[in-house]
Structure formats: structure tokens, C-alpha cells
Short mmCIF file of C-alpha atoms in Angstrom, two decimals:
data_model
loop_
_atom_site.label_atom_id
_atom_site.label_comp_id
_atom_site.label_asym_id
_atom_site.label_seq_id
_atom_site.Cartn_x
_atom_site.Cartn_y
_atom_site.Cartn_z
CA UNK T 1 0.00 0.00 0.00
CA UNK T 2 1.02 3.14 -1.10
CA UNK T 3 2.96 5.74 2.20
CA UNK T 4 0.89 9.34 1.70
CA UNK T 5 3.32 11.69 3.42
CA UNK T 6 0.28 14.24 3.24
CA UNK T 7 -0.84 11.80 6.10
CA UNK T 8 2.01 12.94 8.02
CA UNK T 9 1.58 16.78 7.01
CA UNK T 10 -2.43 17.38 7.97
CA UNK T 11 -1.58 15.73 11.04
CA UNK T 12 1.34 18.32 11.48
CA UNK T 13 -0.57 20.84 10.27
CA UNK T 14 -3.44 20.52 12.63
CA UNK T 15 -1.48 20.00 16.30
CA UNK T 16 0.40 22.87 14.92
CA UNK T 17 -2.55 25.13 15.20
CA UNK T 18 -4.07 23.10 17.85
CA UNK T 19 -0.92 24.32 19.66
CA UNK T 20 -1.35 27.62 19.19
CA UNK T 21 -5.01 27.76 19.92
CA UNK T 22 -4.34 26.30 22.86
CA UNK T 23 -0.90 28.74 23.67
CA UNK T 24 -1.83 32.13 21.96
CA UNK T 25 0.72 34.28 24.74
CA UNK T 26 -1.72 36.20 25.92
CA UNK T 27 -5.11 35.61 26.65
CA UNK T 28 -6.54 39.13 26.43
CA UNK T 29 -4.59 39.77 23.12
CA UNK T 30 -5.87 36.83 20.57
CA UNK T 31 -6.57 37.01 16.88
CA UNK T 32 -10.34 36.68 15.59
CA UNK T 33 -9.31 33.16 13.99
CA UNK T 34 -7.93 31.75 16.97
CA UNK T 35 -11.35 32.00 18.86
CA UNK T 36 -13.76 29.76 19.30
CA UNK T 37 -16.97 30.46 18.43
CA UNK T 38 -19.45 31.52 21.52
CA UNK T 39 -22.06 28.68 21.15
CA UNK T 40 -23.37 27.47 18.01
CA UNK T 41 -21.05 28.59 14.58
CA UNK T 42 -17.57 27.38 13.19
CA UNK T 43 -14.47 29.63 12.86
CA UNK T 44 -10.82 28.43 11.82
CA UNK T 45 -10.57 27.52 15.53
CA UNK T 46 -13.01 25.06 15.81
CA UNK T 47 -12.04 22.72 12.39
CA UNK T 48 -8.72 22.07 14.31
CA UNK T 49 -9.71 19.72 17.08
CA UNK T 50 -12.40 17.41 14.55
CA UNK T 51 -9.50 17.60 11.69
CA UNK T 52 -7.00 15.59 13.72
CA UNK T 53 -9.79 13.79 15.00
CA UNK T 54 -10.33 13.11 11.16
CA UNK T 55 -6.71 12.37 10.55
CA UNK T 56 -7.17 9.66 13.14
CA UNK T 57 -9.25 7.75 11.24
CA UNK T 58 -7.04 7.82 8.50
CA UNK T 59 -4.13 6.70 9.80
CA UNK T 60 -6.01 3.84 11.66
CA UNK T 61 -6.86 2.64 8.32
CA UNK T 62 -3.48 2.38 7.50
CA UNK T 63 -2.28 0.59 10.41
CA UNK T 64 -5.23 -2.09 10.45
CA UNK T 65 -4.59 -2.72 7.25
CA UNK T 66 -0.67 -3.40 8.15
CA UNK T 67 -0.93 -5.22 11.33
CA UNK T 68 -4.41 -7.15 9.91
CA UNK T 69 -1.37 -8.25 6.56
CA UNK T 70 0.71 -9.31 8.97
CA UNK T 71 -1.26 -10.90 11.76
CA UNK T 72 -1.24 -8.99 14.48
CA UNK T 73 -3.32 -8.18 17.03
CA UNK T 74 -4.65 -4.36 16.14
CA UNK T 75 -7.70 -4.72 18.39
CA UNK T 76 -5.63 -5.25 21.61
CA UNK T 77 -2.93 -2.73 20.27
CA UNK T 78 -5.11 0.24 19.64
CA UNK T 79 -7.04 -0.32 22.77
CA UNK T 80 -3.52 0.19 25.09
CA UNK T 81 -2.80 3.18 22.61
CA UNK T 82 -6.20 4.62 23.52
CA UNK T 83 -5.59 3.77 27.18
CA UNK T 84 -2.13 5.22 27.00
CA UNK T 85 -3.69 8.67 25.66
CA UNK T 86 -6.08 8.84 28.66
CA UNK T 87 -3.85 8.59 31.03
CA UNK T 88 -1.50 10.82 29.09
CA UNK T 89 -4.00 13.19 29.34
CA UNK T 90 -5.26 12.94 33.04
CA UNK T 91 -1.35 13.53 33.78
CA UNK T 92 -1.27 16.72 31.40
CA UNK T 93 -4.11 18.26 33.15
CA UNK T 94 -2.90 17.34 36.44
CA UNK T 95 0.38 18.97 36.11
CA UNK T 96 2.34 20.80 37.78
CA UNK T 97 0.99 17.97 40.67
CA UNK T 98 2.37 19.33 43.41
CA UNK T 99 0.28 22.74 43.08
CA UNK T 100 -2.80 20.93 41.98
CA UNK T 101 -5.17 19.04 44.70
CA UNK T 102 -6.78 15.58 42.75
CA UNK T 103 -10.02 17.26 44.15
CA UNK T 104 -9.60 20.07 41.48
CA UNK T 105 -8.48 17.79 38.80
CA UNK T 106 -10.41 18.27 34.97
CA UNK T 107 -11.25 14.58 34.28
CA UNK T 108 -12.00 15.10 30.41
CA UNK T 109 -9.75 16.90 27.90
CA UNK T 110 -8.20 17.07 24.36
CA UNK T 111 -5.83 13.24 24.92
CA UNK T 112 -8.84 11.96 26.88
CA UNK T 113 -11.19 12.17 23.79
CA UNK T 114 -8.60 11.12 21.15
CA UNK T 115 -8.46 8.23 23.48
CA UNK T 116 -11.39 6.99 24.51
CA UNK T 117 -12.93 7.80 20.83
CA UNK T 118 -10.22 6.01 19.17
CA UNK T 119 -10.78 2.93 21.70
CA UNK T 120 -15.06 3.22 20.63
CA UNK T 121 -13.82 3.52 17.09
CA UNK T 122 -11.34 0.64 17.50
CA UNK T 123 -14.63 -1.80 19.25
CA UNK T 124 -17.34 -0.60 16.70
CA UNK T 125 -14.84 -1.88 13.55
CA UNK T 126 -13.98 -4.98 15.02
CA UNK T 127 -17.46 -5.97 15.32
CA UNK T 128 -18.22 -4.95 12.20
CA UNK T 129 -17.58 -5.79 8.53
CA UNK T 130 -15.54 -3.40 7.11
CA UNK T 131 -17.80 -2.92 3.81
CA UNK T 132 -20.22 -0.62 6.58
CA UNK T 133 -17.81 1.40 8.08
CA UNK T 134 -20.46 4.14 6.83
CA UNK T 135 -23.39 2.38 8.55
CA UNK T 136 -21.29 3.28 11.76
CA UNK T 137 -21.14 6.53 10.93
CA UNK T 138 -24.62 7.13 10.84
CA UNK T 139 -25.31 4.77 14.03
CA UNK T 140 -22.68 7.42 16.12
CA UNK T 141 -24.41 10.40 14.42
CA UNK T 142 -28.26 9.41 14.28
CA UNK T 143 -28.23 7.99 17.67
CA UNK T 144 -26.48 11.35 18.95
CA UNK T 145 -29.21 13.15 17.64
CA UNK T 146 -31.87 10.89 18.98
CA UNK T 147 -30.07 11.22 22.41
CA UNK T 148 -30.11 14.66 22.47
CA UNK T 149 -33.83 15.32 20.84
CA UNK T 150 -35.65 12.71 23.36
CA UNK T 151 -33.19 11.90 26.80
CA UNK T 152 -32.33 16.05 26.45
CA UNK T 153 -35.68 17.11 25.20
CA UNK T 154 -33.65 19.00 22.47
CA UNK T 155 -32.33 21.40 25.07
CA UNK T 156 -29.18 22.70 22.96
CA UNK T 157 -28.37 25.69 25.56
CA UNK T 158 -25.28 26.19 28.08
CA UNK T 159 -27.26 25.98 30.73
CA UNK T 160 -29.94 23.02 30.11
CA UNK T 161 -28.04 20.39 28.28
CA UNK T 162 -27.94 16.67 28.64
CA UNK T 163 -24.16 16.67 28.28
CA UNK T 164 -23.27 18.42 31.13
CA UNK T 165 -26.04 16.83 33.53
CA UNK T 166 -24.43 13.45 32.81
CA UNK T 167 -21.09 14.93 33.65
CA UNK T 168 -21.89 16.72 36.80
CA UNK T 169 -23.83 13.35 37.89
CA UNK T 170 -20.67 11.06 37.13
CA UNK T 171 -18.01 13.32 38.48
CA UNK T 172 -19.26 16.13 39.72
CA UNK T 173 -18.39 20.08 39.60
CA UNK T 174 -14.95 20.13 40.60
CA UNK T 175 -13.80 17.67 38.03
CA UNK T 176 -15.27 19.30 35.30
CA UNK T 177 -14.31 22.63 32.74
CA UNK T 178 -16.01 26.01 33.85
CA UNK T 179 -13.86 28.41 30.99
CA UNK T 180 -18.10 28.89 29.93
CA UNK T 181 -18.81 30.25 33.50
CA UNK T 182 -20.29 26.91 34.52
CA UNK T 183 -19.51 23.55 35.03
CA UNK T 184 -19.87 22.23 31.45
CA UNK T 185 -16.72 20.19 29.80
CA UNK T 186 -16.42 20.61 25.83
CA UNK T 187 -15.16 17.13 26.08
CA UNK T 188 -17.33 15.46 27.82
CA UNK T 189 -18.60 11.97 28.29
CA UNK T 190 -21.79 11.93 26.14
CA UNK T 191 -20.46 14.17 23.15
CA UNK T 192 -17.42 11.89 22.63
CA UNK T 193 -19.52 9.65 21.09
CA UNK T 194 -20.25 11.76 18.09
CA UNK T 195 -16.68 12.40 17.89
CA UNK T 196 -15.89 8.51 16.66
CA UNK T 197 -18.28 9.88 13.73
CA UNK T 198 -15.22 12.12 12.51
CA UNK T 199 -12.61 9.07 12.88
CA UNK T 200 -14.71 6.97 11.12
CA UNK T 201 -15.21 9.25 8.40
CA UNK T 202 -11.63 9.90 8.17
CA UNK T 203 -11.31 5.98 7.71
CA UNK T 204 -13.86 5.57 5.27
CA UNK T 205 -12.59 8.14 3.07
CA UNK T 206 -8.89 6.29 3.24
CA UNK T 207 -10.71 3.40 2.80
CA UNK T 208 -12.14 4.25 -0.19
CA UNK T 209 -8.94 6.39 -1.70
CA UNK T 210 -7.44 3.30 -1.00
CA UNK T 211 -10.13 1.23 -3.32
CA UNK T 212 -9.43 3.65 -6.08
CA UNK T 213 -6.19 4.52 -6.06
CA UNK T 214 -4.49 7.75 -5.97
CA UNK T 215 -4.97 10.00 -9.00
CA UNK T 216 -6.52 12.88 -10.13
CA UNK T 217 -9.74 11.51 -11.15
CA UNK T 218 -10.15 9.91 -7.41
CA UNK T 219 -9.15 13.15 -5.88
CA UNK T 220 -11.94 14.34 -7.93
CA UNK T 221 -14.29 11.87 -6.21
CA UNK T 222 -12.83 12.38 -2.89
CA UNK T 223 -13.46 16.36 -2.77
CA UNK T 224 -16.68 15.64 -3.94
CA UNK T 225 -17.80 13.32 -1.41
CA UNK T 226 -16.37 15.75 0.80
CA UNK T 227 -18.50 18.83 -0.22
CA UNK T 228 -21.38 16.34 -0.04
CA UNK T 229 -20.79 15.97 3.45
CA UNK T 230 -20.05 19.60 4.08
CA UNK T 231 -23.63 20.10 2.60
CA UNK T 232 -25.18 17.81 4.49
CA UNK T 233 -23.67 18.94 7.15
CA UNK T 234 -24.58 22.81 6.88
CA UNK T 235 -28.27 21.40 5.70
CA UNK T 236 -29.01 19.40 9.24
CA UNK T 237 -27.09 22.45 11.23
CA UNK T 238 -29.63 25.19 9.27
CA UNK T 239 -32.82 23.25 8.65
CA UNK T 240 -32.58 20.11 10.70
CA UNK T 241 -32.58 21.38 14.53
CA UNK T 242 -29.08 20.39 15.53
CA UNK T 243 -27.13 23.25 15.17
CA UNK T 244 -23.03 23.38 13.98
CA UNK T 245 -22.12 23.78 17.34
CA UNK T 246 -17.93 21.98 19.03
CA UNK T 247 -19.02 22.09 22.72
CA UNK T 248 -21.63 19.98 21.90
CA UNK T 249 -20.36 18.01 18.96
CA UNK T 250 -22.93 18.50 17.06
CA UNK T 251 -24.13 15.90 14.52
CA UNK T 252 -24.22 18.41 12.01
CA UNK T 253 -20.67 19.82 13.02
CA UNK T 254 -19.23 15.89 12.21
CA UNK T 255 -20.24 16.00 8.55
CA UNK T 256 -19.49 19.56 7.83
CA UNK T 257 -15.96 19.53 9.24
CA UNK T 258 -15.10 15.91 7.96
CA UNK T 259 -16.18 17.37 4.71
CA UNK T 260 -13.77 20.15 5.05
CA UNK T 261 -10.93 17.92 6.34
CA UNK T 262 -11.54 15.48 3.41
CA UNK T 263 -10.81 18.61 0.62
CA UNK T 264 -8.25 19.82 2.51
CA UNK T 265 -6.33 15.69 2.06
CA UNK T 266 -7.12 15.84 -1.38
CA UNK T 267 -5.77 19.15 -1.93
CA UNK T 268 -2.25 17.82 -0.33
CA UNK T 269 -2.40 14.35 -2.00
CA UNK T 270 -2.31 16.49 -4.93
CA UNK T 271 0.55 18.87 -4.09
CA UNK T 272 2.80 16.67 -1.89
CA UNK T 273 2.21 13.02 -2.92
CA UNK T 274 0.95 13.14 -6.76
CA UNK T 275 3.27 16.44 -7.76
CA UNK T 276 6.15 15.60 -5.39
CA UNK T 277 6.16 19.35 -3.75
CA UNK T 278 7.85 18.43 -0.40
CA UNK T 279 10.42 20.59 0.77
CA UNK T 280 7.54 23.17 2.23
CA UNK T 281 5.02 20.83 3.78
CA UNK T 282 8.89 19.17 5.68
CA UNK T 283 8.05 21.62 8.81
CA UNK T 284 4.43 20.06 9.44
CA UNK T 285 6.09 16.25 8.59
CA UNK T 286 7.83 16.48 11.63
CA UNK T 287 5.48 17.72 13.87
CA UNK T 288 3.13 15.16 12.26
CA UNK T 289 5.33 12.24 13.01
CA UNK T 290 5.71 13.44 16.61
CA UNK T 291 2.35 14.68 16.89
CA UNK T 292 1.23 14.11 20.63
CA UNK T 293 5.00 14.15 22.20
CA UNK T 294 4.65 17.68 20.39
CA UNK T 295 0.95 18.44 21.90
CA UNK T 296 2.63 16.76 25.65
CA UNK T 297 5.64 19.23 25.53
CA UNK T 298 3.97 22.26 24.66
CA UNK T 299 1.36 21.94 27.67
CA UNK T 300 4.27 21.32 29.84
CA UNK T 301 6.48 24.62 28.97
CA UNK T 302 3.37 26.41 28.92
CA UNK T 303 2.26 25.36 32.40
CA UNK T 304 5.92 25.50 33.71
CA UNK T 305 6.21 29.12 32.37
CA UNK T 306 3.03 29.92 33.73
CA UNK T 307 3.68 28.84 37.38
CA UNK T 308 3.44 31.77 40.47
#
């Protein structure tokens, strides 16, 4: 199977700017871009954290597909790596410990939901033949929705929804975000599960790239599939009730920013792996290759230059 270094360089490319979203210097100086939008809407900001989500499911094609070839056991494997990220992640937020009570301690965060997505992502394919991966992807996403319609009542605010009420239930205030004002965690329990959606679709689409090939004609296919799902994605965020919308994960924010992820791949399969243009994208390679020891560090310096 053919190595796509534009693989490496979206990865790079996102925990790049997930880095500086997360790090801008100064809080009360930050560009437009680098926000977040209040509530329901998409800026720059919030394609960063479901486009490396994306990338996920791209490279965990890859790897099934290599360990599956050689028999190995990828279920087992990508359930410690999800593990591993959890942990990696209660650590991060826990840091510097000796300032920081485990009463105050954030369960959820950014590692947390790579993890335990990538370890629903890993169960849900290996009970399932490959052929549906899109199936899946509309189980995650449909049953989301339901979820939030019916158990919520369709309460989408702040203050009323279903996510948080789980969270504060399971783990209570202390353990949870409040950088809305309340206790409510962007990456909580409940909306992880529509998060698999966007590492499934990221699989899909490298499972079917992989069916056809890479050329110009299937890049042609692959950016339109991904401006279908953009629609659809805008469509059931306008018209269908469920708002585009990160804290919550919206339904309707999986499609439309798998969508955009899946044009912006095709757009550097083109330039990097079908034209050979490589000595720009060589910055992002290496952060892609390294991409959570990159993440790890930068929390670290920033919390150690940030200590009191």
C-alpha cells in the first residue's frame, strides 16, 4: 500500500494550530481566527480539534490494514494506545501535581477524547464488517441526535443540556471545565460519542482512496464526497434542529468539518504526494510524526512558564 506523506503533514498541520489555539501568549490579546466560536457557529478555531480527530481515522486505516497483513493483534494494540492517551492526558491536566489538589483535577480533555474515541472507534470496527464502516457513521451520528432530541428534550443551551447533567452526575463540579462560566466540559462523556463519527469518516474516506487509487480523477471523487458531506452537514445544522455547534459536537458539526478535512487531504495528496512538492510541507512532517509528544511538551512549557 502506497505511504501518503500528506498523512504525516495534515496531522502536522493541525497540532500545529491546535498548539497555538491552545498557547496564543496572551489571553486578552488573541486574533479573531484563533477563537472559538461563543455557542453554536464554526471559525478556523473550531475545524482544528475534529481535523485531527479526522486524521485519526485515516491513519487507523493504515495501520489495520498493516498489522491485519501481517497478523497482528490491532484490536488489543489500539485499545492500550487509547488507554495510553487517557492517562496521558489525566497527567497533562494534572500537572504541575504538586500545586494541583486531585479534588480540582479536569477529568476530560483534548488526549482523553482522542483516546477513549479512538478505543469506541477501534470496538465498533472490530465488530463490524468493514464494507459498513459508513453504517457506523450514521449509528454514532443518528443515535447522537436521537439522544439529544428525546433523553435532552432538544435542550441545545449552556445551561440546560444533557451533556453536562451526565457529567456533573458522574463526576461532579470540581472535576469538570467552567472556561463557559459553569460547570460544562467541551469534552465530555456523552459528546465523545459523536466524535468517533469524525474518525470513522476519516477511515472511510482512506478506505475508499485506497479502493481507487491515488490519481486525479479519485481526488476528484474524494473532494466531492467531501463537499457532499459539508452540505449535508450545513443542511441538518440550518434546517434540521441540531445546530453546527464543538461544545456539543454537534451531529451536524461531524459531517461539515469531515467534509472540510476530506478537501483539505485531497488538496495535499495532490501537491505533496501526486506532484512531489515536499520541501515546504517538511516543517508540518515532523510535527506530524511526533504529533502528541509535540501536543505533551507544549502543555508542559506552557504550564511550567506559567507557574506563580
Amino acid at each position: 500500500m502506497q505511504r501518503l506523506l500528506s498523512i504525516d503533514v495534515l496531522r502536522g498541520l493541525t497540532i500545529c494550530l491546535m498548539i497555538l489555539v491552545n498557547n496564543p501568549g496572551s489571553w486578552s490579546y488573541v486574533y479573531a481566527p484563533l477563537l472559538h466560536a461563543k455557542w453554536d457557529g464554526c471559525t478556523l478555531t473550531d475545524l482544528v480539534f475534529p481535523f485531527f480527530m479526522f486524521v485519526v481515522g485515516i491513519s487507523m486505516f493504515y495501520s489495520t490494514e498493516k498489522t491485519t497483513a501481517k497478523g497482528q493483534d490491532w484490536v488489543q494494540k489500539a485499545l492500550l494506545r487509547g488507554l495510553k492517551l487517557i492517562l496521558v492526558g489525566l497527567a497533562l491536566n494534572w500537572y504541575p501535581f504538586y500545586v494541583k489538589h486531585f479534588d480540582d483535577l479536569r477529568f476530560f480533555g483534548i488526549l482523553q477524547r482522542i483516546g477513549l474515541a479512538y478505543i469506541v472507534a477501534t470496538v465498533l470496527l472490530s465488530m463490524t464488517n468493514r464494507s459498513y464502516v459508513w453504517a457506523l457513521v450514521l449509528l454514532v451520528t443518528i443515535g447522537y441526535w436521537i439522544i439529544m432530541m428525546t433523553l435532552g428534550k432538544g435542550d441545545l443551551s449552556l445551561e440546560g443540556n444533557i451533556i453536562s447533567k451526565i457529567d456533573l452526575f458522574l463526576f461532579g463540579p470540581t472535576h469538570i471545565y467552567k472556561g463557559f462560566g459553569i460547570p460544562f466540559d467541551p469534552e465530555g462523556l456523552l459528546s465523545t460519542l459523536p466524535s468517533v463519527g469524525n474518525i470513522l469518516l476519516g477511515y472511510f474516506m482512506a478506505q475508499l482512496l485506497a479502493k481507487w487509487l491515488v490519481s486525479e480523477l479519485s481526488l476528484m471523487k474524494l473532494v466531492t464526497l467531501g463537499l457532499g458531506c459539508t452540505s449535508l452537514g450545513w443542511l441538518w445544522g440550518t434546517f434540521g434542529g441540531f445546530p453546527i455547534n464543538k461544545p456539543l459536537w454537534s451531529s451536524s458539526y461531524v459531517f461539515y468539518t469531515a467534509g472540510l478535512g476530506t478537501v483539505l487531504w485531497a488538496a495535499l495528496i495532490y501537491y505533496i504526494d501526486i506532484r512531489k512538492i515536499t520541501w515546504g510541507p517538511y516543517f508540518f512532517k515532523v510535527f506530524g510524526q511526533n504529533a502528541i509528544i509535540a501536543f505533551v511538551l507544549s502543555g508542559v512549557i506552557y504550564k511550567t512558564l506559567n507557574i506563580v
